[in-house]
GROMACS .gro file of C-alpha atoms in nm:
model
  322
    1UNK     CA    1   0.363   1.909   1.794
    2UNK     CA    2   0.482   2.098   2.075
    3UNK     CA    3   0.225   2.350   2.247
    4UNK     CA    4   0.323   2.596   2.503
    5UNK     CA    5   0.249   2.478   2.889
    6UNK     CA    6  -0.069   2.715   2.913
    7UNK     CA    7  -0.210   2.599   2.639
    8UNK     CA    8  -0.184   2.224   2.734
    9UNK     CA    9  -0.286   2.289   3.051
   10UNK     CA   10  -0.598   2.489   2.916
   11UNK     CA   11  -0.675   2.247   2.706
   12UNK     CA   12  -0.658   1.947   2.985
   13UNK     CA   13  -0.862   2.165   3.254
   14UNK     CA   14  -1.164   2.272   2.949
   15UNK     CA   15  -1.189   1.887   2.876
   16UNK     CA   16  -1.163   1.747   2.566
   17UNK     CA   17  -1.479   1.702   2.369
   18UNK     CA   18  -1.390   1.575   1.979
   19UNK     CA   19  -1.202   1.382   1.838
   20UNK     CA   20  -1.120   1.356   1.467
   21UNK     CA   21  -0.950   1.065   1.308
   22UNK     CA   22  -0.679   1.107   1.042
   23UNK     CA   23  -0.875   1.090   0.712
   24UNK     CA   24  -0.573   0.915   0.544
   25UNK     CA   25  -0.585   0.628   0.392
   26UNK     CA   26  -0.855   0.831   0.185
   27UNK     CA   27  -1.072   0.658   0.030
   28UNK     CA   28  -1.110   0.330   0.250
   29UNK     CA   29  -0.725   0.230   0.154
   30UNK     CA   30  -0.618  -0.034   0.389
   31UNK     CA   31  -0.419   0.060   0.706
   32UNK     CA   32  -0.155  -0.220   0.566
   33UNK     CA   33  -0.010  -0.183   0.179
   34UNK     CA   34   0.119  -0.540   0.035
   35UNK     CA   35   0.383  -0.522  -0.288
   36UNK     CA   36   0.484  -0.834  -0.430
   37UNK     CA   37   0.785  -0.895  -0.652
   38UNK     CA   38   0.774  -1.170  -0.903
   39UNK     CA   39   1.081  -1.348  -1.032
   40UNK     CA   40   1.168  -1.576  -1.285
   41UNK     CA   41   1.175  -1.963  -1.255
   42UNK     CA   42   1.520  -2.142  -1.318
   43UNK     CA   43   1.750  -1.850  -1.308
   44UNK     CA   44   1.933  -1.977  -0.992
   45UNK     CA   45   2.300  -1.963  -1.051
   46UNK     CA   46   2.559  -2.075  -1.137
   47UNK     CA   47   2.404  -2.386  -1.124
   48UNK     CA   48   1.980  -2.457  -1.132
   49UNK     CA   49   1.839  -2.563  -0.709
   50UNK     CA   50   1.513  -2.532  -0.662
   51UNK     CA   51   1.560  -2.460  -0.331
   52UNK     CA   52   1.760  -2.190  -0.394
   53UNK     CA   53   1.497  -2.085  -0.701
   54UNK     CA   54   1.336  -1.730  -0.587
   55UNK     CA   55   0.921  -1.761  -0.715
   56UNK     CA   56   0.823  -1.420  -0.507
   57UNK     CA   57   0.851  -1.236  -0.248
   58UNK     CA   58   0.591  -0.996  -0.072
   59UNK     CA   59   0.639  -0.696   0.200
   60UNK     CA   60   0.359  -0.558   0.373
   61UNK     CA   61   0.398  -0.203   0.546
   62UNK     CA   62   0.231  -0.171   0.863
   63UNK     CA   63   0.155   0.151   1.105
   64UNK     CA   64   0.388  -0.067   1.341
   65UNK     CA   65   0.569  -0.341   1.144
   66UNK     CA   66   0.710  -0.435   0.800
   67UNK     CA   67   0.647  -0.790   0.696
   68UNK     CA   68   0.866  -0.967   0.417
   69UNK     CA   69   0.788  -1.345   0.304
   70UNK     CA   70   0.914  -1.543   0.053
   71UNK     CA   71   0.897  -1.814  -0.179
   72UNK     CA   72   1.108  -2.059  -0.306
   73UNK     CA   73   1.014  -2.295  -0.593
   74UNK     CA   74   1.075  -2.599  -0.345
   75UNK     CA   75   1.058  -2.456  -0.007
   76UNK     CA   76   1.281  -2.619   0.254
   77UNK     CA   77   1.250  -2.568   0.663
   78UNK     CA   78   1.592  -2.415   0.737
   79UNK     CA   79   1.557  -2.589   1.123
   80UNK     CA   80   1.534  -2.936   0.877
   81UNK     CA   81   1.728  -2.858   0.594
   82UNK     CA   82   2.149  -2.909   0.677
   83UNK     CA   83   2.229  -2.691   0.398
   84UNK     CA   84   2.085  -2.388   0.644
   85UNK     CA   85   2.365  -2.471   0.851
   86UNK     CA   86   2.616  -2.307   0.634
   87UNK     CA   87   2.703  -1.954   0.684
   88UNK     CA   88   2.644  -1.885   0.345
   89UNK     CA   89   2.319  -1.961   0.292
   90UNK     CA   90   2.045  -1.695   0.362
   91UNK     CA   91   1.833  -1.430   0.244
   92UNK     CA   92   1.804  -1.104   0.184
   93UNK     CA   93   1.595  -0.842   0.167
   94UNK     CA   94   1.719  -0.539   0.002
   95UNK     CA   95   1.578  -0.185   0.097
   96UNK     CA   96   1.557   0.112  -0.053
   97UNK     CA   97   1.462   0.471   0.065
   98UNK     CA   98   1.620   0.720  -0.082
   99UNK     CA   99   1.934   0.547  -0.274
  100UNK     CA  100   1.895   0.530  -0.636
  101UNK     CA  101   1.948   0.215  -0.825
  102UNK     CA  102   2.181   0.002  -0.834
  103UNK     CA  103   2.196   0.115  -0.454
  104UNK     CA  104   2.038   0.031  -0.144
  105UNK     CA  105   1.999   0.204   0.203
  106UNK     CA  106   1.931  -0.120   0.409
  107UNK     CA  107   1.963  -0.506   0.452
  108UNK     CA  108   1.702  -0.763   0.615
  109UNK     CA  109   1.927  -1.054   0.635
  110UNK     CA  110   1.738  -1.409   0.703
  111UNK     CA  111   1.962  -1.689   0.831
  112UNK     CA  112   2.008  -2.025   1.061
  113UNK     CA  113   2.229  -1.904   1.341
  114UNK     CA  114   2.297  -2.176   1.634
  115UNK     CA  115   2.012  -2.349   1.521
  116UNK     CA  116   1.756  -2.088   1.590
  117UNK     CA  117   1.621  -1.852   1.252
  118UNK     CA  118   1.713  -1.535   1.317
  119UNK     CA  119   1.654  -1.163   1.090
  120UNK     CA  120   1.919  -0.847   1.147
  121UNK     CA  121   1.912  -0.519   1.014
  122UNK     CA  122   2.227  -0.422   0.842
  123UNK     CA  123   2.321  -0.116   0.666
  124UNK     CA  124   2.404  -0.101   0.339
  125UNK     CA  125   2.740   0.023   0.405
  126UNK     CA  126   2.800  -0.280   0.633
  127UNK     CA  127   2.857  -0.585   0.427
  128UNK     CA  128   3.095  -0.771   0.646
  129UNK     CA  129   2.699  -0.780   0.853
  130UNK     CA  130   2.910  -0.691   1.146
  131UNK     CA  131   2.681  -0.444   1.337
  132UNK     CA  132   2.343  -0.445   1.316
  133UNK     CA  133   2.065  -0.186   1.344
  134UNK     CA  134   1.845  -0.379   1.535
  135UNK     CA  135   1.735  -0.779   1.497
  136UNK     CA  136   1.432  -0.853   1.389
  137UNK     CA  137   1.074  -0.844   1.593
  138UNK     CA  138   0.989  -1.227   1.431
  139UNK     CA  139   1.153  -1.433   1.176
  140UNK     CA  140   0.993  -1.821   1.102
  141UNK     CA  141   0.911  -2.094   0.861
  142UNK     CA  142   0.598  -2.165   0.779
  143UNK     CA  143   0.555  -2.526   0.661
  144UNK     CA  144   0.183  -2.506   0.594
  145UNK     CA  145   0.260  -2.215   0.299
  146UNK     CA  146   0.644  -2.294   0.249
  147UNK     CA  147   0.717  -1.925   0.254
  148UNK     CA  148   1.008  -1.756   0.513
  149UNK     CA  149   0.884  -1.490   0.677
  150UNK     CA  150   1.057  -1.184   0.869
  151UNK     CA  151   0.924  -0.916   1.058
  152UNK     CA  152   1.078  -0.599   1.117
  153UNK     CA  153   1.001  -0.249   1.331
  154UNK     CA  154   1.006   0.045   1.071
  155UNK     CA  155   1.174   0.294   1.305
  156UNK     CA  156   1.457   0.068   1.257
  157UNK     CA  157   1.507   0.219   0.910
  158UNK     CA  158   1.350   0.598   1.008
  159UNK     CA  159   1.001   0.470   0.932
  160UNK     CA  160   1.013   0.604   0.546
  161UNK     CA  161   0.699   0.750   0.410
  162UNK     CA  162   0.773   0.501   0.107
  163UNK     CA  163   1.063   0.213   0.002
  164UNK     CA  164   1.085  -0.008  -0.246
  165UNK     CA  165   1.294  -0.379  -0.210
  166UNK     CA  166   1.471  -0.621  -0.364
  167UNK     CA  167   1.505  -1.037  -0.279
  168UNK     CA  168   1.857  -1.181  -0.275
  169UNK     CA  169   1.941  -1.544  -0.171
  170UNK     CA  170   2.240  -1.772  -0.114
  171UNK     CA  171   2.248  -2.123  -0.097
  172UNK     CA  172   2.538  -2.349  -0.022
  173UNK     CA  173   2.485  -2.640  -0.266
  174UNK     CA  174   2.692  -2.848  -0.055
  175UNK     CA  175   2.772  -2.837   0.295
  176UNK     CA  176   3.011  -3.193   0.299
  177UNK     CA  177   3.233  -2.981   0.074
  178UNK     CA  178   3.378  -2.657   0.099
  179UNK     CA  179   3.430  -2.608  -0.267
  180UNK     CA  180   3.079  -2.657  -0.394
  181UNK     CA  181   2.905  -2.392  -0.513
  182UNK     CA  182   2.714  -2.099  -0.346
  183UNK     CA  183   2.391  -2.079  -0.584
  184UNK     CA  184   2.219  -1.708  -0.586
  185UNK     CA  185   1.933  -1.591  -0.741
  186UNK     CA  186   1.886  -1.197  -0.714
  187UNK     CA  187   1.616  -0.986  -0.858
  188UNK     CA  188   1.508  -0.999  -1.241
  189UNK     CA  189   1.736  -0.781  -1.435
  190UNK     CA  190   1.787  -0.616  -1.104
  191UNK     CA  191   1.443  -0.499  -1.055
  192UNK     CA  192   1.357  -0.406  -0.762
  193UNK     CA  193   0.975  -0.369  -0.605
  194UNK     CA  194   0.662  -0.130  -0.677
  195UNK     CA  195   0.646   0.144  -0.471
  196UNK     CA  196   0.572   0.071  -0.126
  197UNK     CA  197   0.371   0.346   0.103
  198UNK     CA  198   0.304   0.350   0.493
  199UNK     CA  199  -0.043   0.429   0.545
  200UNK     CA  200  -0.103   0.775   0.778
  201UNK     CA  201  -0.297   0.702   1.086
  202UNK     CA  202  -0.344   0.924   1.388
  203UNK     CA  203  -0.654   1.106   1.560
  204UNK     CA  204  -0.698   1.517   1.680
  205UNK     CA  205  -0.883   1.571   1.998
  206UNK     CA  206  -1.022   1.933   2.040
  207UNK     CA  207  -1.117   2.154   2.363
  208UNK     CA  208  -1.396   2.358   2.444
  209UNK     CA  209  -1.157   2.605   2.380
  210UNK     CA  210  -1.021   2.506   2.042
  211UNK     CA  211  -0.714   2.404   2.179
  212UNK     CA  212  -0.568   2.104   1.971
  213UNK     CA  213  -0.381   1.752   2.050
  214UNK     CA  214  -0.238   1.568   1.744
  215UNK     CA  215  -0.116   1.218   1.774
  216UNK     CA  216   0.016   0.951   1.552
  217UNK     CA  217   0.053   1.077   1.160
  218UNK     CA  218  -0.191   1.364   1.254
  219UNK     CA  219  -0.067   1.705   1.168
  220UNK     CA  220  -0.090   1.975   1.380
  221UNK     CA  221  -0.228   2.286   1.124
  222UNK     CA  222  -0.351   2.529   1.421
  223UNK     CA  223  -0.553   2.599   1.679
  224UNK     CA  224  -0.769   2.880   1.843
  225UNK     CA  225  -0.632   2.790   2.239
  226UNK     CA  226  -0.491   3.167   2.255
  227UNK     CA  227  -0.844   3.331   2.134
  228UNK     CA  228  -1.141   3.457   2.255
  229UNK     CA  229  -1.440   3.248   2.119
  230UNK     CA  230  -1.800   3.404   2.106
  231UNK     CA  231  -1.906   3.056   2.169
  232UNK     CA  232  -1.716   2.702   2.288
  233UNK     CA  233  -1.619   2.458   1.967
  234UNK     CA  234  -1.818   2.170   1.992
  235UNK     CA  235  -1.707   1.967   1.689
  236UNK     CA  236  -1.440   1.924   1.424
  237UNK     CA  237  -1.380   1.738   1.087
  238UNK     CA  238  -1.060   1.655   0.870
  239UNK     CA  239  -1.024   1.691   0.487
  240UNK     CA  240  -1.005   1.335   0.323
  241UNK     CA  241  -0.617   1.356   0.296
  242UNK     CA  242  -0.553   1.480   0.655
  243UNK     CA  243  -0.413   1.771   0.551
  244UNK     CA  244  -0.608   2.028   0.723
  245UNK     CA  245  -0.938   2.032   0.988
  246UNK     CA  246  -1.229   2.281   1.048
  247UNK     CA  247  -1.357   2.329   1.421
  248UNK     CA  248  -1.735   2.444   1.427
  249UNK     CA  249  -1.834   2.664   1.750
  250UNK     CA  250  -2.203   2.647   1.923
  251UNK     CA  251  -2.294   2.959   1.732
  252UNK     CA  252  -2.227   2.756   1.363
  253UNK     CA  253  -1.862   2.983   1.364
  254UNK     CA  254  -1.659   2.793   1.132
  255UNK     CA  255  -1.261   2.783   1.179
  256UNK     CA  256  -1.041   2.634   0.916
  257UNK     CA  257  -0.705   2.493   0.976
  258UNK     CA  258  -0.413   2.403   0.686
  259UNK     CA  259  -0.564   2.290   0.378
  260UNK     CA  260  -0.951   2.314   0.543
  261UNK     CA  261  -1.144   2.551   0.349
  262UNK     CA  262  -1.351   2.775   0.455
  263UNK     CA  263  -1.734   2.713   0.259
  264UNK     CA  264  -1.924   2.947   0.467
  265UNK     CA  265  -2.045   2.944   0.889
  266UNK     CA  266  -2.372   3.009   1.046
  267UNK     CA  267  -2.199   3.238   1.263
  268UNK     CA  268  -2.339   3.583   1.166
  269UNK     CA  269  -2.680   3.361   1.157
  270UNK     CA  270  -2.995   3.322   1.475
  271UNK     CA  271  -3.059   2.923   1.540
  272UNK     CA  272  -3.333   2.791   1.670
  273UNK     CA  273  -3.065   2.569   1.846
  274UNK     CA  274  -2.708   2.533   1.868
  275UNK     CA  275  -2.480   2.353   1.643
  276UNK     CA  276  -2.348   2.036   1.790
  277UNK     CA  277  -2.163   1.843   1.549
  278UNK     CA  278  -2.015   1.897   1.180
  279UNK     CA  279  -1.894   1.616   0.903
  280UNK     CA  280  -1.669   1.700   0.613
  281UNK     CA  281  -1.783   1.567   0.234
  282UNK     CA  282  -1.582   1.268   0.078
  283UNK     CA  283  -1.419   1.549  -0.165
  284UNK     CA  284  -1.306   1.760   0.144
  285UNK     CA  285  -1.497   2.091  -0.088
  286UNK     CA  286  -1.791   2.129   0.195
  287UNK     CA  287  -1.947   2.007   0.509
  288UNK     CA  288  -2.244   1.972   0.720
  289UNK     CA  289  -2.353   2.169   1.007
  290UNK     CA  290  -2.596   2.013   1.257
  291UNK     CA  291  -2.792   2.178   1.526
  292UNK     CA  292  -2.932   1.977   1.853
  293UNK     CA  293  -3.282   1.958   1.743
  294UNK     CA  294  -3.152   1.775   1.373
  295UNK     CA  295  -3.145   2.117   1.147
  296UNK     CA  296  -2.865   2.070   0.880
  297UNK     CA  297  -2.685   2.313   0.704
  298UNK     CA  298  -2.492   2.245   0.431
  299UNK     CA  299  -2.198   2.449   0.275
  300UNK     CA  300  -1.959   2.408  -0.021
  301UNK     CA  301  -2.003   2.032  -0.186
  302UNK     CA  302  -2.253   1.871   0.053
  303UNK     CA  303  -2.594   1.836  -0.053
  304UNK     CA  304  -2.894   1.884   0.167
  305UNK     CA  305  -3.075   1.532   0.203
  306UNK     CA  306  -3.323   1.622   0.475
  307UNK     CA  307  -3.377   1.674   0.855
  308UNK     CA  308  -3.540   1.663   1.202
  309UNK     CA  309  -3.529   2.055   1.255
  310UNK     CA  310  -3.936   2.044   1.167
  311UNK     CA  311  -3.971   1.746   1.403
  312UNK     CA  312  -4.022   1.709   1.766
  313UNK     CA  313  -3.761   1.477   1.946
  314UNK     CA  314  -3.757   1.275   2.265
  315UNK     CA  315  -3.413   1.363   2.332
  316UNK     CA  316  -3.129   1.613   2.142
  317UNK     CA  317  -2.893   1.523   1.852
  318UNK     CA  318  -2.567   1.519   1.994
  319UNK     CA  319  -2.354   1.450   1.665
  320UNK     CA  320  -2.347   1.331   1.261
  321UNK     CA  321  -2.130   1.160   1.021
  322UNK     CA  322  -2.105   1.134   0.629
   0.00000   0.00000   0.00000
């Protein structure tokens, strides 16, 4: 998002007073999504290594990392193991975005290189492996679970809204002789992962003014910066799939922003007190209104539970949640 000079500056000199975090991943959906891929025992080739058998493999997407592990049926510490010393033995982790099968966009190659494990990014294009994207942030052993593990930073590979992967692995059966075999084991029938998503995150702060800062996954749908408000915003809420936002003003004015809908304002309405806070429903169909001395007004979807407007308090209510 990219707001004209004035309105930035408005914004910064009003102070901001809300903040809104991105309701996505709805429904309490972890920040982090984990896929595993399964594969099938003994089908190393051309000859059966255990070492070299693929049992599964798992990626995790991140907000700031992708994480790959995986196992073999007899896991072997490639800083231990001589056969890690060969060139040709490795693993791979096969990405793709938007390449259509039997393709792939990207390679995570895992390998021994002078003694220390190392991870690249590769293209697809490149399979000489002679230029990578960008190495990886971590790449290990761990001895404890027997899995490899590498780590990688998804604006290497444009941060994708979704991927899906495939495990590849090489193992020279013999490193006293150049002619042994190289054993592989690649994905099942060339399956490749379930669908892997990056969780949205990000936060909107609002102004007294209604001008808008979106950070992080949060969209920028609108703002009312260049208007003349009746009354200051003093709250705002997102829809459950971050999609759109309402602002509420100190009169109960209600302004909706992308895929916000409007359920009705106390705008046109005389309060006892002014509105100081508002929460959307789970559904994103209606929200809450509440006033400083606890009177709640309820539009669209959300139900009206009860309040302090008939009750004398010590001290204000400043704000409310659902």
């Amino acid at each position: 998002m990219t707001l004209p000079l004035r309105w930035r500056l408005a914004c910064a000199v009003t102070s901001v007073l809300a903040v809104a975090a991105l309701a996505s991943p709805a429904g309490g959906a972890p920040v982090a999504t984990t896929v595993q891929l399964n594969d099938q025992g003994s089908d190393a080739t051309p000859i059966p290594l255990a070492q070299a058998d693929i049992a599964f493999s798992t990626a995790t997407y991140k907000p700031a990392e992708i994480v790959f592990t995986l196992k073999t049926a007899t896991a072997e510490d490639p800083n231990k193991g001589g056969n890690w010393t060969s060139p040709a033995t490795g693993i791979d982790f096969l990405i793709r975005t938007v390449a259509q099968a039997p393709g792939y966009d990207y390679d995570v190659h895992y390998a021994l290189v002078n003694n220390a494990i190392t991870g690249n990014v590769f293209a697809a294009t490149d399979t000489s492996r002679a230029n990578p994207l960008c190495a990886a942030t971590a790449a290990s052993f761990s001895s404890s679970t027997g899995q490899y593990r590498v780590v990688i930073d998804p604006a290497c590979i444009g941060r994708p809204q979704s991927m899906t992967y495939g495990h590849f692995m090489t193992y020279k059966s013999d490193i006293n002789n150049p002619d042994s075999d190289v054993v592989t084991d690649t994905p099942d029938h060339g399956d490749f992962s379930p669908l892997l998503s990056r969780a949205k995150v990000g936060y909107w702060l609002v102004g007294r003014d209604g001008g808008i800062f979106a950070f992080g996954d949060a969209p920028f749908s609108g703002s009312t910066g260049n208007l003349h408000l009746n009354q200051p915003i003093v709250g705002m809420a997102s829809n459950p799939v971050g999609t759109g936002y309402w602002f509420v003003a100190a009169d109960g004015g209600i302004f909706a922003f992308g895929d916000a809908k409007f359920f009705g304002s106390t705008g046109a309405m005389k309060l006892n007190k002014p509105i100081v806070g508002m929460a959307a429903t789970p559904t994103g169909q209606g929200y809450y209104l509440v006033a400083s001395d606890g009177g709640i007004f309820s539009f669209g979807d959300a139900t009206f539970l009860g309040s302090t407007g008939s009750l004398k308090l010590n001290k204000p209510v400043v704000g409310m949640s659902t």
